[in-house]
PDB file of C-alpha atoms in Angstrom:
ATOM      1  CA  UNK A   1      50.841  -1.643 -55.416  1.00 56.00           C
ATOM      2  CA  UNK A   2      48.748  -2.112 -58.680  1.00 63.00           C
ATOM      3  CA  UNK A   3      45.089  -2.632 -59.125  1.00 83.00           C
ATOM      4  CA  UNK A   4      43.037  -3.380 -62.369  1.00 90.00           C
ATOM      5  CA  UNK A   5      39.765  -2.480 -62.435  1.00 89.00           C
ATOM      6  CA  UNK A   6      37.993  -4.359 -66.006  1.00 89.00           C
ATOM      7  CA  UNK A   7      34.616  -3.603 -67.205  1.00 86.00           C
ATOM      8  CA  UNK A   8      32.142  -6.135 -68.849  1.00 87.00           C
ATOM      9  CA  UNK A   9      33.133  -4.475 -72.746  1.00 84.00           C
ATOM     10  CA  UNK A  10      36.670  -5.161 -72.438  1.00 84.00           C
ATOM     11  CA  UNK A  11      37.929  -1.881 -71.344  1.00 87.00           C
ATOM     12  CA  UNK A  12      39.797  -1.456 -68.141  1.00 89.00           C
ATOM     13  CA  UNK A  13      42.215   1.278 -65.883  1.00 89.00           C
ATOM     14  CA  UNK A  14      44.829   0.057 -63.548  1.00 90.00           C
ATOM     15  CA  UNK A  15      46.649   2.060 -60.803  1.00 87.00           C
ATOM     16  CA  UNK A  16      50.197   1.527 -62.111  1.00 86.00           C
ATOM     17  CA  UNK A  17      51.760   3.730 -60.030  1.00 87.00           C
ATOM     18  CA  UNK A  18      52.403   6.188 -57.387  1.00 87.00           C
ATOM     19  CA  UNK A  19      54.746   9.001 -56.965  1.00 90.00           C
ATOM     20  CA  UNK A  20      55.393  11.361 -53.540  1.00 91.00           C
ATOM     21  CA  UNK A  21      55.915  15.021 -54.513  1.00 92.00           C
ATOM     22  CA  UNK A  22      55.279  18.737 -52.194  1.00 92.00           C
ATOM     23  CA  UNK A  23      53.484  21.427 -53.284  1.00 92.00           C
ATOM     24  CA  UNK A  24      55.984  23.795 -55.031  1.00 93.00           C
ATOM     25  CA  UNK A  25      55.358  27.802 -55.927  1.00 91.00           C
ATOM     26  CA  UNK A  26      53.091  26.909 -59.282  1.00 90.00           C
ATOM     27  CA  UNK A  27      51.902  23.877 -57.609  1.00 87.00           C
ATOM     28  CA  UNK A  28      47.915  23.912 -58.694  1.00 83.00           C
ATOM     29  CA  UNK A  29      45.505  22.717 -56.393  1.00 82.00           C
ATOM     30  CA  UNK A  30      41.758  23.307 -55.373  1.00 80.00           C
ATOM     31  CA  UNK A  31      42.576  22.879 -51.728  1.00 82.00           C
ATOM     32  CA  UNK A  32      42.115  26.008 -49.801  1.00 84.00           C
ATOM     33  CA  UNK A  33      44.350  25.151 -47.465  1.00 87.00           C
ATOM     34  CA  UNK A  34      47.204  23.533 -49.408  1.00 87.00           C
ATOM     35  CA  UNK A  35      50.520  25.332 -48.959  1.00 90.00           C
ATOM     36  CA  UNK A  36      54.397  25.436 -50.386  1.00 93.00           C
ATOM     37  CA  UNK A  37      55.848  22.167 -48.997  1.00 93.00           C
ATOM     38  CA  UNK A  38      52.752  20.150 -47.761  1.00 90.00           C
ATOM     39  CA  UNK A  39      52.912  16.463 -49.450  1.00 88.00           C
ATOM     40  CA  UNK A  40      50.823  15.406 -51.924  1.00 86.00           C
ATOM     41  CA  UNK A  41      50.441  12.042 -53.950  1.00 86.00           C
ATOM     42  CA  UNK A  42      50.875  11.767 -57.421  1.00 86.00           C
ATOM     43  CA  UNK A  43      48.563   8.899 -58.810  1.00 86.00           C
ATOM     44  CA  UNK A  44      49.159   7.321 -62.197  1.00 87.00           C
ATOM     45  CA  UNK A  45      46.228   5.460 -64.052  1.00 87.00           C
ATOM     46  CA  UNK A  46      46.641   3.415 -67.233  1.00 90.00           C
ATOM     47  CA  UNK A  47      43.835   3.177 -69.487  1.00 88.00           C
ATOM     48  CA  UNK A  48      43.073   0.616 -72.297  1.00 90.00           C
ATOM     49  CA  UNK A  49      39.899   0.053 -74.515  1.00 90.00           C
ATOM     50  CA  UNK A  50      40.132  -3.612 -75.963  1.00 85.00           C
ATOM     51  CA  UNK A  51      36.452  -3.669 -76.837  1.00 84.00           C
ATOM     52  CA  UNK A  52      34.940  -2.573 -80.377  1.00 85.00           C
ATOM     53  CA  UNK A  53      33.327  -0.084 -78.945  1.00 83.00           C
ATOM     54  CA  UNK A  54      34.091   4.191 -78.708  1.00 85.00           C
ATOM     55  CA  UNK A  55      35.051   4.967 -75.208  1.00 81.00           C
ATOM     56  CA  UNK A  56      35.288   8.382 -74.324  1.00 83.00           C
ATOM     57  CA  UNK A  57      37.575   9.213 -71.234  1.00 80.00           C
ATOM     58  CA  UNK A  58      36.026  11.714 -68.933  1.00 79.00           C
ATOM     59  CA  UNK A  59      37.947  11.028 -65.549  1.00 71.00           C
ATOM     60  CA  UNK A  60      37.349  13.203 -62.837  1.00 71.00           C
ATOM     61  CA  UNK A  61      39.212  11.872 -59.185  1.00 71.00           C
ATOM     62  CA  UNK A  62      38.624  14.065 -56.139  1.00 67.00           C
ATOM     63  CA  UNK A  63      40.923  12.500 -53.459  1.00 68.00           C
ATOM     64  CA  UNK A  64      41.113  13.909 -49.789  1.00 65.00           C
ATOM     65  CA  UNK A  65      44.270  13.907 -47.047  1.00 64.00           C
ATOM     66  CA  UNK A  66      44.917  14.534 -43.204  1.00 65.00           C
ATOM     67  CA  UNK A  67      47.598  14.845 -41.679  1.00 64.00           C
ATOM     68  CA  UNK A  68      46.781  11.438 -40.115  1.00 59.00           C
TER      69      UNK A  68
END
């Protein structure tokens, strides 16, 4: 799956890809609860700034799991 997301200037992201992985031994991660071995999701985002204008990338992605 892909998805492009374009603003009005020009500039736009796009999900290009994802990418299963487990948490290893110097696996960082801000979930209390995470442990060695639990799966996690590895999201990769492509960004491009075709406009004239400055863009300065600031991306901050909080994403949340279950087990379900």
């Amino acid at each position: 799956m892909t998805a492009t997301h374009r603003y009005a200037d020009g500039a736009t992201v796009k999900i290009s890809g994802f990418t299963d992985a487990t948490i290893g031994p110097n696996t960082a991660s801000e979930d209390q609860t995470a442990k060695e071995g639990d799966p996690y999701v590895i999201v990769t985002l492509v960004w491009a700034n075709t406009s004239t204008s400055e863009v300065e990338l600031t991306p901050l992605i909080t994403v949340r799991s279950s087990p379900d």
